[in-house]
């Protein structure tokens, strides 16, 4: 879900790229031995989705919630997915009810085949096959029908927080709110349920739900440290938007650490106990309305990526995460993007006794400032993290009409020193990387799209924890197929400002991403 003032958006995906770093600070350049290539595929049977929940089970992609291109006869059969209307009523016409995805999909990327059930079907299956879950599922059904919740998978489980949608999903024209639910879902079990293989569903793990008043958000991301019994989740960025929020909108202004524990509640229904941990913020009270004007963490819908950091040379790397750019800054220009970077290193404090570092020297130059597909590579030998942002919103310039920036098909390569905790960036070609054009021209891809790792890459293992970073030492001496880009918004002009013909729509395109050996 994007902002009430937002008049820009970007999508990306593309073709072949070459990196030559132009440092923005004194961090030494590390040669990266690959170029990025994005190529189209013939895969065509995935659903058209944006801002959706997602998880992986083998070659199956579990996809639900978000928005799609459902057509409404009252609107002349026009697609109503895509960029939400910036100048309409947010509770009805900006996010039109027909555009909410009401299905749960299992897409097999190996066979290009899709199976699905509706949210209504889900309730019917649960009532018949797993009735112990019916009450708690009905109470939390908005988990499966909302837009832009915060999502993260760890092992066989996916975790979801918040999202935006109608206060009453049975009455989709009702006042829109940001939800407060927290969900833990066993991915293999839900995949098998959608496929109709109920015997393969682990009924003791299928669902668990909880709530927490500090975890009401949309437009942020979930990040993790640890795994298994030591898993900690972090809600990073985002805001509360809608009728249940202070003055209609309140940013998180923080990263909230929390843990979840499944407990057997009343009538043996599985519930989640959600426990809030430390709050990483640059203001004393991030819940205060005044924090929105003071906090440098007042941002959302930006690239938030897993990272590794070291407290000092020679120490062990520790899990963390970075928030590059994001929207929107407070002040006279509500459309101005953040172009600096935030680094969160919850395992140690820096020289200022903070669990986070603000890199004010970093400048993203209005490129790729919006949520976009991304992946991260760790070069352990050189203690350097390589982050790749592909598309999203941010073409490096402002629109004459006053929009923040346009959709883009460019990409960015960010190099971060694990020890110095500083970053430099390189714009990967000013060309259209998706359509192989010499200009950054329509159609634009990438905004709200998701990157899925290929089975050919190896995650970096830190101690006994498998991280989300790719292990560069396992790449070998040839090209590396790193994964796929899927879904998001397809924009037909740089600043569409809305959805519909000649403006934007939800995409079902799948692109292949390869690192080509130099």
Tab-separated table of N, CA, C and O in Angstrom, residues 3 19 39 71 73 84 116 124 130 133 162 169 173 182 229 283 332 335 354 363 373 380 427 445 492 496 511 515:
chain	number	residue	atom	x	y	z
A	3	UNK	N	1.501	5.658	-0.369
A	3	UNK	CA	1.093	6.845	0.370
A	3	UNK	C	-0.020	7.635	-0.260
A	3	UNK	O	-0.231	7.593	-1.452
A	19	UNK	N	28.969	-3.229	-13.916
A	19	UNK	CA	29.205	-2.374	-12.760
A	19	UNK	C	30.588	-1.736	-12.823
A	19	UNK	O	31.563	-2.409	-12.983
A	39	UNK	N	16.621	-11.358	-17.994
A	39	UNK	CA	16.058	-11.768	-19.275
A	39	UNK	C	14.636	-12.271	-19.090
A	39	UNK	O	14.276	-12.808	-18.035
A	71	UNK	N	-11.605	-7.552	-12.824
A	71	UNK	CA	-12.307	-6.491	-13.550
A	71	UNK	C	-13.684	-6.246	-12.958
A	71	UNK	O	-14.342	-7.157	-12.474
A	73	UNK	N	-17.395	-4.735	-13.858
A	73	UNK	CA	-18.275	-4.263	-14.938
A	73	UNK	C	-18.714	-2.821	-14.752
A	73	UNK	O	-18.921	-2.098	-15.731
A	84	UNK	N	-2.258	2.446	-7.043
A	84	UNK	CA	-3.518	2.959	-6.518
A	84	UNK	C	-3.699	4.414	-6.916
A	84	UNK	O	-2.739	5.168	-7.093
A	116	UNK	N	-5.182	-23.283	-7.253
A	116	UNK	CA	-5.651	-22.241	-6.352
A	116	UNK	C	-6.965	-22.631	-5.691
A	116	UNK	O	-7.697	-23.496	-6.170
A	124	UNK	N	-14.206	-23.115	4.019
A	124	UNK	CA	-14.989	-24.348	3.878
A	124	UNK	C	-14.162	-25.590	4.122
A	124	UNK	O	-14.617	-26.540	4.779
A	130	UNK	N	-10.423	-29.493	9.158
A	130	UNK	CA	-9.634	-29.078	10.326
A	130	UNK	C	-10.448	-28.110	11.180
A	130	UNK	O	-10.073	-26.942	11.348
A	133	UNK	N	-9.535	-25.191	13.774
A	133	UNK	CA	-8.990	-23.891	13.381
A	133	UNK	C	-10.067	-22.885	12.938
A	133	UNK	O	-9.749	-21.723	12.696
A	162	UNK	N	0.392	-7.344	10.019
A	162	UNK	CA	-0.345	-6.190	9.516
A	162	UNK	C	-0.892	-6.326	8.114
A	162	UNK	O	-1.355	-7.379	7.683
A	169	UNK	N	-13.939	-7.250	5.920
A	169	UNK	CA	-13.721	-7.741	4.555
A	169	UNK	C	-15.000	-8.294	3.930
A	169	UNK	O	-15.066	-8.483	2.716
A	173	UNK	N	-16.465	-2.093	1.161
A	173	UNK	CA	-16.560	-0.645	1.023
A	173	UNK	C	-16.471	0.051	2.380
A	173	UNK	O	-16.571	1.273	2.463
A	182	UNK	N	-0.791	-10.842	13.748
A	182	UNK	CA	0.489	-11.502	13.505
A	182	UNK	C	0.166	-12.961	13.213
A	182	UNK	O	-0.600	-13.585	13.943
A	229	UNK	N	14.541	-22.087	17.381
A	229	UNK	CA	14.132	-21.599	18.697
A	229	UNK	C	14.755	-20.250	19.028
A	229	UNK	O	14.293	-19.564	19.947
A	283	UNK	N	14.526	8.182	18.285
A	283	UNK	CA	13.720	9.078	19.113
A	283	UNK	C	13.325	8.328	20.388
A	283	UNK	O	13.226	7.101	20.397
A	332	UNK	N	8.343	20.435	3.919
A	332	UNK	CA	7.512	21.160	2.953
A	332	UNK	C	7.199	20.333	1.708
A	332	UNK	O	6.181	20.542	1.054
A	335	UNK	N	6.818	14.637	-0.907
A	335	UNK	CA	7.168	13.596	-1.865
A	335	UNK	C	8.677	13.365	-1.945
A	335	UNK	O	9.134	12.574	-2.763
A	354	UNK	N	24.831	2.948	20.036
A	354	UNK	CA	23.567	2.703	19.352
A	354	UNK	C	23.584	1.340	18.673
A	354	UNK	O	24.639	0.866	18.229
A	363	UNK	N	24.412	8.309	-0.621
A	363	UNK	CA	23.456	9.039	-1.459
A	363	UNK	C	22.967	8.124	-2.577
A	363	UNK	O	23.734	7.755	-3.461
A	373	UNK	N	12.419	-5.791	-6.292
A	373	UNK	CA	13.102	-7.078	-6.123
A	373	UNK	C	14.583	-6.846	-5.858
A	373	UNK	O	15.200	-5.935	-6.417
A	380	UNK	N	32.929	-13.074	1.608
A	380	UNK	CA	33.574	-13.216	2.916
A	380	UNK	C	35.053	-12.842	2.854
A	380	UNK	O	35.590	-12.232	3.783
A	427	UNK	N	25.081	3.034	-10.356
A	427	UNK	CA	23.909	2.854	-11.201
A	427	UNK	C	24.288	1.880	-12.301
A	427	UNK	O	25.252	2.090	-13.035
A	445	UNK	N	8.903	-2.178	-15.035
A	445	UNK	CA	8.629	-3.340	-14.179
A	445	UNK	C	9.387	-3.236	-12.863
A	445	UNK	O	10.373	-2.543	-12.746
A	492	UNK	N	2.805	1.766	-17.663
A	492	UNK	CA	2.914	2.064	-19.093
A	492	UNK	C	3.450	3.467	-19.357
A	492	UNK	O	3.771	3.807	-20.494
A	496	UNK	N	2.269	7.096	-13.746
A	496	UNK	CA	0.887	6.780	-14.126
A	496	UNK	C	-0.162	7.397	-13.212
A	496	UNK	O	-1.292	7.626	-13.651
A	511	UNK	N	10.846	-13.021	-14.713
A	511	UNK	CA	12.126	-12.720	-15.342
A	511	UNK	C	13.219	-13.555	-14.683
A	511	UNK	O	13.171	-13.823	-13.495
A	515	UNK	N	23.975	-13.760	-12.817
A	515	UNK	CA	25.245	-13.065	-12.684
A	515	UNK	C	26.206	-13.690	-13.686
A	515	UNK	O	26.539	-14.876	-13.587
